[in-house]
Amino acid sequence: MTTSLLLQQLLSGADAQGIVLHDKEASQLIDFLELLQKWNKTYNLTSLRDPKDMVTKHLLDSLAVAPHLKGSRIVDVGSGAGLPGLPLAIVFPDREFLLLDSIGKKTRFMQHAVQTLGLTNVQVVQSRVEDYRATQGFATVLSRAFANLKDFVTSSAHLCANAAIMLAMKGAYPHAEIESLPPEIKVDQVMPLVVAGLEAERHLVVMHKTDK
């Protein structure tokens, strides 16, 4: 599939999701996808191989959470190949993003992508989330396919600033996972996420930490 067709798919999908992409942002997103394809041949960063599927399941899926971010400092926990953190950082250049992952080949790819794309609002750190300590808390603590909800909040709640939100991107509605959450974590809402071209279910769990 040619770059122009991928760009057209991205722009059409973003528009269907209510997201306005400027030319520079759209171009950077496709450049990121092409970098991911290139590295994937050697490092197996993602199971997807079809560029069209990658636009839907990586780029548009990542952007689905865009309207729900809070504040200027955001941490993407278990970012993997930079998803959703890097696409979001491209779309929100005025916000600071920290991408955390414990696996070296993934953080090396993210560092390379940040440098190649010229992103100045992204920091990549190789660390287990429970071991990482920030000098300043984050307004949004975000995860996508990182772990079950209990593990996510237990390992990353210490990264929350005052009044922070925790966002977990999930597939089907995670009834059992919500029931297993510790009492100090409150679920504000669980909302379906619309990803253009994707038939599978997507949900966003919005949570916050109480003082209990």
Coordinates of N, CA and C in Angstrom, one line a residue:
M1 N 0.9 -1.2 0.0 CA 0.0 0.0 0.0 C 0.9 1.2 0.0
T2 N 0.6 2.2 -0.9 CA 1.5 3.4 -1.0 C 1.3 4.3 0.2
T3 N 2.3 5.2 0.4 CA 2.2 6.2 1.4 C 1.0 7.1 1.3
S4 N 0.7 7.5 0.1 CA -0.4 8.4 -0.1 C -1.7 7.7 0.3
L5 N -1.9 6.4 0.0 CA -3.1 5.7 0.4 C -3.2 5.6 1.9
L6 N -2.1 5.3 2.5 CA -2.1 5.2 4.0 C -2.4 6.5 4.6
L7 N -1.9 7.6 4.0 CA -2.2 8.9 4.5 C -3.7 9.2 4.4
Q8 N -4.3 8.8 3.2 CA -5.7 9.1 3.0 C -6.5 8.3 4.0
Q9 N -6.1 7.0 4.3 CA -6.8 6.2 5.3 C -6.7 6.8 6.7
L10 N -5.6 7.3 7.0 CA -5.4 8.0 8.3 C -6.2 9.2 8.5
L11 N -6.2 10.1 7.5 CA -7.0 11.3 7.5 C -8.5 11.1 7.6
S12 N -8.9 10.1 6.8 CA -10.4 9.8 6.7 C -10.8 9.2 8.1
G13 N -10.0 8.3 8.6 CA -10.3 7.7 9.9 C -10.3 8.7 11.1
A14 N -9.3 9.6 11.1 CA -9.2 10.6 12.1 C -10.4 11.5 12.1
D15 N -10.8 11.9 10.9 CA -12.0 12.7 10.7 C -13.3 12.0 11.2
A16 N -13.4 10.7 11.0 CA -14.5 10.0 11.4 C -14.5 9.9 13.0
Q17 N -13.4 10.0 13.6 CA -13.3 10.0 15.0 C -13.3 11.4 15.6
G18 N -13.5 12.4 14.8 CA -13.6 13.8 15.3 C -12.3 14.4 15.6
I19 N -11.2 13.9 15.0 CA -9.9 14.4 15.3 C -9.3 15.1 14.1
V20 N -8.9 16.4 14.2 CA -8.4 17.1 13.1 C -6.9 17.0 13.1
L21 N -6.3 16.5 12.0 CA -4.9 16.3 11.8 C -4.4 17.3 10.9
H22 N -3.4 18.1 11.3 CA -2.7 19.0 10.3 C -1.8 18.2 9.5
D23 N -1.3 18.8 8.4 CA -0.5 18.1 7.4 C 0.8 17.6 8.1
K24 N 1.4 18.4 8.9 CA 2.7 18.0 9.5 C 2.4 16.8 10.5
E25 N 1.3 16.8 11.2 CA 1.0 15.8 12.2 C 0.7 14.5 11.4
A26 N -0.1 14.6 10.4 CA -0.4 13.4 9.6 C 0.9 12.8 9.0
S27 N 1.7 13.6 8.4 CA 3.0 13.1 7.8 C 3.9 12.5 8.9
Q28 N 4.0 13.1 10.0 CA 4.8 12.5 11.1 C 4.2 11.1 11.6
L29 N 2.9 11.0 11.6 CA 2.3 9.7 12.0 C 2.6 8.6 11.0
I30 N 2.6 8.9 9.7 CA 2.9 7.9 8.7 C 4.4 7.6 8.7
D31 N 5.2 8.6 9.0 CA 6.7 8.4 9.1 C 6.9 7.5 10.3
F32 N 6.2 7.7 11.4 CA 6.4 6.8 12.6 C 6.0 5.4 12.2
L33 N 4.9 5.2 11.5 CA 4.5 3.9 11.0 C 5.5 3.2 10.2
E34 N 6.1 4.0 9.3 CA 7.1 3.4 8.4 C 8.4 3.0 9.2
L35 N 8.7 3.8 10.2 CA 9.9 3.4 11.1 C 9.5 2.1 11.8
L36 N 8.3 2.0 12.3 CA 7.9 0.8 13.0 C 7.9 -0.4 12.1
Q37 N 7.5 -0.3 10.9 CA 7.6 -1.4 9.9 C 9.0 -1.8 9.7
K38 N 9.9 -0.8 9.5 CA 11.3 -1.1 9.3 C 12.0 -1.9 10.4
W39 N 11.8 -1.4 11.6 CA 12.4 -2.0 12.8 C 11.7 -3.4 13.1
N40 N 10.4 -3.5 12.7 CA 9.7 -4.7 13.0 C 10.3 -5.9 12.3
K41 N 10.9 -5.7 11.2 CA 11.5 -6.8 10.5 C 12.6 -7.5 11.2
T42 N 13.3 -6.7 12.1 CA 14.4 -7.3 12.9 C 14.0 -7.5 14.3
Y43 N 13.2 -6.6 14.9 CA 13.0 -6.7 16.4 C 11.7 -7.2 16.8
N44 N 10.8 -7.4 15.8 CA 9.5 -8.0 16.1 C 8.8 -7.2 17.2
L45 N 8.6 -5.9 17.0 CA 7.9 -5.0 18.0 C 6.4 -5.2 18.0
T46 N 5.8 -5.6 16.9 CA 4.4 -5.8 16.8 C 4.1 -7.0 16.0
S47 N 3.0 -7.6 16.2 CA 2.6 -8.8 15.4 C 1.9 -8.4 14.1
L48 N 1.6 -7.1 14.0 CA 0.9 -6.7 12.7 C 2.0 -6.5 11.7
R49 N 1.7 -6.9 10.5 CA 2.6 -6.7 9.3 C 2.0 -5.8 8.2
D50 N 0.6 -5.9 8.1 CA 0.0 -5.1 7.0 C -0.1 -3.7 7.4
P51 N 0.5 -2.8 6.6 CA 0.4 -1.3 6.9 C -1.0 -0.8 7.1
K52 N -1.9 -1.3 6.3 CA -3.3 -0.8 6.5 C -3.9 -1.2 7.9
D53 N -3.6 -2.4 8.3 CA -4.0 -2.8 9.7 C -3.3 -1.9 10.7
M54 N -2.1 -1.6 10.5 CA -1.3 -0.8 11.4 C -1.9 0.6 11.6
V55 N -2.4 1.2 10.5 CA -3.0 2.5 10.6 C -4.2 2.4 11.5
T56 N -5.0 1.4 11.3 CA -6.3 1.2 12.1 C -5.9 0.8 13.5
K57 N -5.2 -0.2 13.7 CA -5.0 -0.8 15.0 C -3.9 -0.2 15.9
H58 N -3.1 0.6 15.2 CA -2.0 1.3 16.0 C -2.3 2.8 16.0
L59 N -2.4 3.5 14.9 CA -2.5 4.9 14.9 C -3.9 5.4 15.3
L60 N -4.9 4.9 14.6 CA -6.3 5.4 14.9 C -6.7 4.9 16.3
D61 N -6.3 3.7 16.7 CA -6.6 3.2 18.0 C -6.0 4.0 19.1
S62 N -4.7 4.4 18.9 CA -4.0 5.3 19.8 C -4.7 6.6 19.9
L63 N -5.1 7.2 18.8 CA -5.7 8.5 18.8 C -7.1 8.5 19.4
A64 N -7.8 7.4 19.5 CA -9.1 7.3 20.1 C -9.2 7.9 21.5
V65 N -8.1 7.8 22.2 CA -8.1 8.3 23.6 C -7.8 9.8 23.7
A66 N -7.4 10.4 22.6 CA -7.0 11.8 22.6 C -7.9 12.8 23.3
P67 N -9.2 12.7 23.1 CA -10.1 13.7 23.7 C -10.2 13.6 25.2
H68 N -9.6 12.5 25.8 CA -9.9 12.2 27.2 C -8.6 12.4 28.0
L69 N -7.5 12.9 27.4 CA -6.3 13.2 28.2 C -6.5 14.5 29.0
K70 N -5.9 14.5 30.2 CA -6.0 15.6 31.1 C -4.6 16.2 31.4
G71 N -4.5 17.5 31.4 CA -3.3 18.2 31.9 C -2.2 18.2 30.9
S72 N -1.0 18.7 31.3 CA 0.1 18.9 30.4 C 1.2 17.9 30.5
R73 N 1.1 17.0 31.6 CA 2.1 16.0 31.8 C 1.4 14.6 31.7
I74 N 1.9 13.8 30.8 CA 1.2 12.5 30.6 C 2.3 11.4 30.6
V75 N 2.0 10.3 31.3 CA 2.9 9.2 31.2 C 2.2 8.0 30.6
D76 N 2.9 7.3 29.7 CA 2.4 6.1 29.0 C 3.1 4.9 29.6
V77 N 2.4 4.1 30.3 CA 3.0 3.0 31.1 C 3.0 1.8 30.3
G78 N 4.2 1.1 30.1 CA 4.3 0.0 29.3 C 4.1 0.3 27.8
S79 N 4.8 1.3 27.4 CA 4.5 1.9 26.1 C 4.8 1.0 24.9
G80 N 5.7 0.0 25.1 CA 6.0 -0.9 24.0 C 6.7 -0.3 22.9
A81 N 6.0 -0.3 21.7 CA 6.6 0.4 20.5 C 6.2 1.8 20.4
G82 N 5.8 2.4 21.6 CA 5.4 3.8 21.6 C 3.9 4.1 21.4
L83 N 3.1 3.1 21.7 CA 1.7 3.2 21.5 C 0.9 3.1 22.9
P84 N 0.1 4.1 23.1 CA -0.3 5.2 22.3 C 0.5 6.5 22.4
G85 N 1.5 6.5 23.2 CA 2.2 7.7 23.6 C 2.8 8.5 22.4
L86 N 3.5 7.8 21.5 CA 4.1 8.6 20.4 C 3.1 9.3 19.4
P87 N 2.0 8.5 19.0 CA 1.0 9.2 18.2 C 0.4 10.4 18.9
L88 N 0.1 10.2 20.2 CA -0.5 11.3 21.0 C 0.5 12.5 21.1
A89 N 1.8 12.2 21.3 CA 2.7 13.3 21.4 C 2.9 14.1 20.1
I90 N 2.7 13.4 19.0 CA 2.7 14.1 17.7 C 1.5 15.0 17.6
V91 N 0.4 14.6 18.0 CA -0.9 15.4 17.9 C -0.9 16.5 18.9
F92 N -0.2 16.3 20.1 CA -0.2 17.3 21.1 C 1.2 17.8 21.4
P93 N 1.8 18.6 20.6 CA 3.2 19.0 20.8 C 3.4 19.9 22.0
D94 N 2.3 20.5 22.5 CA 2.4 21.4 23.6 C 2.3 20.7 25.0
R95 N 2.1 19.3 24.9 CA 2.1 18.5 26.2 C 3.4 17.7 26.3
E96 N 3.7 17.4 27.5 CA 4.9 16.6 27.8 C 4.5 15.1 28.0
F97 N 5.2 14.2 27.3 CA 5.0 12.8 27.4 C 6.2 12.0 27.9
L98 N 6.0 11.2 28.8 CA 7.0 10.2 29.3 C 6.6 8.8 28.9
L99 N 7.4 8.1 28.1 CA 7.1 6.8 27.7 C 8.0 5.8 28.5
L100 N 7.3 4.9 29.2 CA 8.0 4.0 30.1 C 7.9 2.6 29.6
D101 N 9.0 1.9 29.5 CA 8.9 0.4 29.2 C 10.2 -0.2 29.7
S102 N 10.1 -1.5 30.1 CA 11.2 -2.2 30.7 C 12.1 -2.9 29.7
I103 N 11.7 -3.0 28.5 CA 12.4 -3.8 27.5 C 13.2 -3.0 26.6
G104 N 14.5 -3.3 26.5 CA 15.5 -2.4 25.9 C 15.2 -2.2 24.4
K105 N 14.9 -3.3 23.6 CA 14.7 -3.1 22.2 C 13.5 -2.1 21.9
K106 N 12.6 -2.1 22.8 CA 11.4 -1.2 22.6 C 11.8 0.2 22.9
T107 N 12.5 0.4 24.0 CA 12.9 1.8 24.3 C 13.9 2.3 23.3
R108 N 14.8 1.5 22.8 CA 15.7 1.9 21.7 C 14.9 2.3 20.5
F109 N 13.9 1.6 20.1 CA 13.1 2.0 19.0 C 12.4 3.3 19.3
M110 N 11.8 3.5 20.4 CA 11.1 4.7 20.8 C 12.1 5.9 20.7
Q111 N 13.3 5.7 21.3 CA 14.3 6.8 21.3 C 14.7 7.2 19.8
H112 N 14.8 6.2 19.0 CA 15.1 6.4 17.6 C 14.0 7.1 16.9
A113 N 12.8 6.8 17.2 CA 11.6 7.4 16.6 C 11.5 8.9 17.0
V114 N 11.7 9.1 18.3 CA 11.7 10.5 18.8 C 12.7 11.4 18.1
Q115 N 13.9 10.8 18.0 CA 15.0 11.6 17.4 C 14.7 11.8 15.9
T116 N 14.3 10.8 15.2 CA 14.1 10.8 13.7 C 13.0 11.8 13.4
L117 N 11.9 11.8 14.2 CA 10.7 12.6 14.0 C 10.9 14.0 14.5
G118 N 12.0 14.2 15.3 CA 12.2 15.6 15.8 C 11.3 16.0 16.9
L119 N 10.8 15.0 17.7 CA 9.9 15.4 18.8 C 10.6 15.9 20.0
T120 N 10.3 17.0 20.4 CA 10.9 17.7 21.6 C 10.1 17.6 22.9
N121 N 9.0 17.0 22.8 CA 8.1 16.9 24.0 C 8.0 15.5 24.5
V122 N 8.9 14.6 24.2 CA 8.9 13.2 24.6 C 10.2 12.8 25.3
Q123 N 10.0 12.1 26.4 CA 11.1 11.5 27.1 C 10.9 10.0 27.2
V124 N 11.9 9.2 26.8 CA 11.8 7.7 26.9 C 12.6 7.2 28.0
V125 N 12.1 6.4 28.8 CA 12.8 5.8 30.0 C 12.7 4.3 30.0
Q126 N 13.8 3.6 30.1 CA 13.7 2.1 30.3 C 13.7 1.8 31.8
S127 N 12.5 1.3 32.3 CA 12.4 1.0 33.7 C 11.1 0.3 33.9
R128 N 11.1 -0.6 34.9 CA 9.8 -1.1 35.4 C 9.0 0.0 36.0
V129 N 7.8 0.1 35.7 CA 7.0 1.2 36.2 C 7.0 1.3 37.7
E130 N 7.0 0.2 38.4 CA 6.9 0.3 39.9 C 8.2 0.8 40.5
D131 N 9.3 0.7 39.7 CA 10.6 1.2 40.1 C 10.9 2.7 39.8
Y132 N 10.1 3.2 38.9 CA 10.4 4.6 38.4 C 9.8 5.6 39.3
R133 N 10.6 6.6 39.6 CA 10.2 7.7 40.5 C 10.4 9.0 39.8
A134 N 9.3 9.8 39.7 CA 9.3 11.1 39.0 C 9.4 12.2 40.0
T135 N 10.1 13.2 39.6 CA 10.3 14.4 40.5 C 9.0 15.2 40.6
Q136 N 8.1 15.0 39.6 CA 6.8 15.7 39.5 C 5.8 14.7 39.0
G137 N 4.6 14.7 39.6 CA 3.5 13.8 39.2 C 3.0 14.1 37.9
F138 N 2.1 13.2 37.4 CA 1.5 13.3 36.1 C 0.0 13.5 36.2
A139 N -0.5 14.3 35.3 CA -2.0 14.6 35.3 C -2.8 13.4 34.7
T140 N -2.1 12.7 33.8 CA -2.7 11.6 33.2 C -1.8 10.4 33.2
V141 N -2.2 9.3 33.8 CA -1.4 8.0 33.8 C -2.2 7.1 32.8
L142 N -1.5 6.7 31.8 CA -2.2 6.0 30.7 C -1.6 4.6 30.4
S143 N -2.4 3.7 30.0 CA -1.9 2.4 29.6 C -2.8 1.8 28.5
R144 N -2.2 1.1 27.6 CA -2.9 0.4 26.5 C -2.4 -1.0 26.4
A145 N -3.2 -2.0 26.7 CA -2.8 -3.4 26.7 C -1.6 -3.7 27.5
F146 N -1.5 -3.0 28.6 CA -0.3 -3.2 29.5 C -0.5 -4.3 30.5
A147 N -1.6 -4.4 31.1 CA -1.8 -5.4 32.2 C -3.2 -5.3 32.5
N148 N -3.6 -6.2 33.5 CA -5.0 -6.1 34.0 C -5.1 -4.8 34.8
L149 N -6.3 -4.4 35.1 CA -6.5 -3.1 35.8 C -5.9 -3.1 37.2
K150 N -6.0 -4.1 37.9 CA -5.4 -4.2 39.3 C -3.9 -4.0 39.2
D151 N -3.2 -4.7 38.3 CA -1.8 -4.6 38.2 C -1.4 -3.2 37.7
F152 N -2.2 -2.6 36.8 CA -1.9 -1.3 36.3 C -1.9 -0.3 37.4
V153 N -3.0 -0.2 38.1 CA -3.1 0.8 39.1 C -2.2 0.6 40.3
T154 N -1.9 -0.7 40.7 CA -1.0 -1.0 41.8 C 0.4 -0.5 41.5
S155 N 0.8 -0.8 40.2 CA 2.2 -0.5 39.8 C 2.5 1.0 39.5
S156 N 1.4 1.7 39.1 CA 1.6 3.1 38.6 C 0.9 4.2 39.4
A157 N 0.2 3.9 40.4 CA -0.6 4.9 41.1 C 0.4 6.0 41.7
H158 N 1.6 5.6 42.1 CA 2.6 6.5 42.7 C 3.0 7.6 41.7
L159 N 2.7 7.5 40.4 CA 3.0 8.5 39.4 C 2.0 9.6 39.3
C160 N 0.8 9.4 40.0 CA -0.3 10.4 39.8 C 0.0 11.7 40.6
A161 N -0.2 12.8 40.0 CA -0.2 14.1 40.6 C -1.6 14.2 41.4
N162 N -1.7 15.3 42.1 CA -3.0 15.6 42.7 C -4.1 15.7 41.7
A163 N -5.2 15.1 41.9 CA -6.4 15.1 41.0 C -6.1 14.5 39.6
A164 N -5.1 13.6 39.6 CA -4.8 12.9 38.3 C -5.9 11.9 37.9
I165 N -5.9 11.6 36.6 CA -6.8 10.5 36.2 C -5.9 9.4 35.7
M166 N -6.4 8.2 35.8 CA -5.7 7.0 35.2 C -6.6 6.4 34.1
L167 N -6.1 6.3 33.0 CA -6.8 5.8 31.8 C -6.3 4.5 31.3
A168 N -7.1 3.5 31.2 CA -6.8 2.2 30.8 C -7.6 1.8 29.5
M169 N -6.8 1.6 28.4 CA -7.5 1.3 27.1 C -7.6 -0.2 27.1
K170 N -8.9 -0.7 27.0 CA -9.1 -2.1 27.0 C -9.9 -2.5 25.8
G171 N -10.1 -3.8 25.6 CA -11.0 -4.4 24.5 C -12.4 -4.4 25.0
A172 N -12.9 -5.6 25.3 CA -14.3 -5.8 25.8 C -14.4 -5.2 27.2
Y173 N -15.6 -4.9 27.6 CA -15.9 -4.3 28.9 C -15.3 -5.2 30.0
P174 N -14.4 -4.6 30.8 CA -13.6 -5.5 31.7 C -14.3 -5.6 33.1
H175 N -15.5 -6.3 33.1 CA -16.3 -6.4 34.3 C -15.5 -7.0 35.5
A176 N -14.9 -8.2 35.3 CA -14.2 -8.9 36.3 C -13.0 -8.0 36.8
E177 N -12.3 -7.4 35.9 CA -11.1 -6.6 36.3 C -11.5 -5.4 37.2
I178 N -12.6 -4.8 36.9 CA -13.1 -3.7 37.6 C -13.5 -4.1 39.1
E179 N -14.1 -5.3 39.2 CA -14.5 -5.8 40.5 C -13.2 -6.1 41.4
S180 N -12.1 -6.3 40.8 CA -10.9 -6.7 41.5 C -10.0 -5.5 41.9
L181 N -10.5 -4.3 41.6 CA -9.7 -3.1 41.9 C -9.6 -2.8 43.4
P182 N -8.5 -2.3 43.9 CA -8.4 -2.0 45.3 C -9.3 -0.9 45.7
P183 N -9.7 -0.7 46.9 CA -10.7 0.2 47.3 C -10.3 1.7 47.1
E184 N -9.0 2.0 47.1 CA -8.6 3.4 46.9 C -8.7 3.9 45.5
I185 N -9.0 2.9 44.6 CA -9.2 3.3 43.2 C -10.6 3.4 42.8
K186 N -11.1 4.5 42.4 CA -12.5 4.7 42.0 C -12.6 4.8 40.5
V187 N -13.6 4.1 39.9 CA -13.9 4.1 38.5 C -14.9 5.3 38.3
D188 N -14.5 6.2 37.5 CA -15.3 7.4 37.1 C -16.3 7.0 36.0
Q189 N -15.8 6.3 35.0 CA -16.7 5.9 33.9 C -16.0 4.9 33.1
V190 N -16.7 4.1 32.4 CA -16.2 3.2 31.3 C -16.9 3.5 30.1
M191 N -16.2 3.9 29.1 CA -16.9 4.4 27.8 C -16.3 3.6 26.6
P192 N -17.2 3.4 25.7 CA -16.8 2.7 24.4 C -15.9 3.7 23.6
L193 N -14.9 3.2 23.0 CA -14.1 4.0 22.1 C -14.4 3.6 20.7
V194 N -14.6 4.6 19.8 CA -14.8 4.4 18.4 C -13.5 4.5 17.6
V195 N -13.1 3.4 17.0 CA -11.9 3.4 16.1 C -12.3 3.1 14.7
A196 N -12.1 4.1 13.8 CA -12.6 3.9 12.4 C -12.0 2.7 11.8
G197 N -12.9 1.9 11.2 CA -12.4 0.7 10.5 C -12.2 -0.5 11.3
L198 N -12.5 -0.4 12.6 CA -12.2 -1.5 13.5 C -13.6 -2.0 14.0
E199 N -13.8 -3.3 13.8 CA -15.1 -3.9 14.3 C -15.0 -4.4 15.7
A200 N -13.8 -4.7 16.2 CA -13.7 -5.2 17.6 C -14.0 -4.1 18.6
E201 N -14.4 -4.6 19.8 CA -14.8 -3.7 20.9 C -13.6 -3.0 21.4
R202 N -13.7 -1.7 21.8 CA -12.7 -1.0 22.5 C -13.4 -0.2 23.6
H203 N -12.8 -0.2 24.8 CA -13.4 0.6 26.0 C -12.2 1.4 26.7
L204 N -12.6 2.5 27.2 CA -11.7 3.3 28.1 C -12.2 3.3 29.5
V205 N -11.4 2.8 30.4 CA -11.7 2.9 31.8 C -11.0 4.1 32.4
V206 N -11.9 5.0 33.0 CA -11.4 6.3 33.6 C -11.4 6.1 35.1
M207 N -10.3 6.3 35.7 CA -10.2 6.1 37.2 C -9.5 7.2 37.9
H208 N -9.6 7.3 39.2 CA -8.8 8.2 40.0 C -8.5 7.5 41.3
K209 N -7.4 8.0 41.9 CA -7.0 7.5 43.2 C -7.5 8.4 44.3
T210 N -8.1 7.8 45.4 CA -8.6 8.5 46.5 C -7.6 8.6 47.6
D211 N -7.9 9.2 48.7 CA -7.0 9.3 49.8 C -7.1 8.2 50.8
K212 N -7.9 7.2 50.5 CA -8.1 6.1 51.4 C -6.8 5.2 51.5

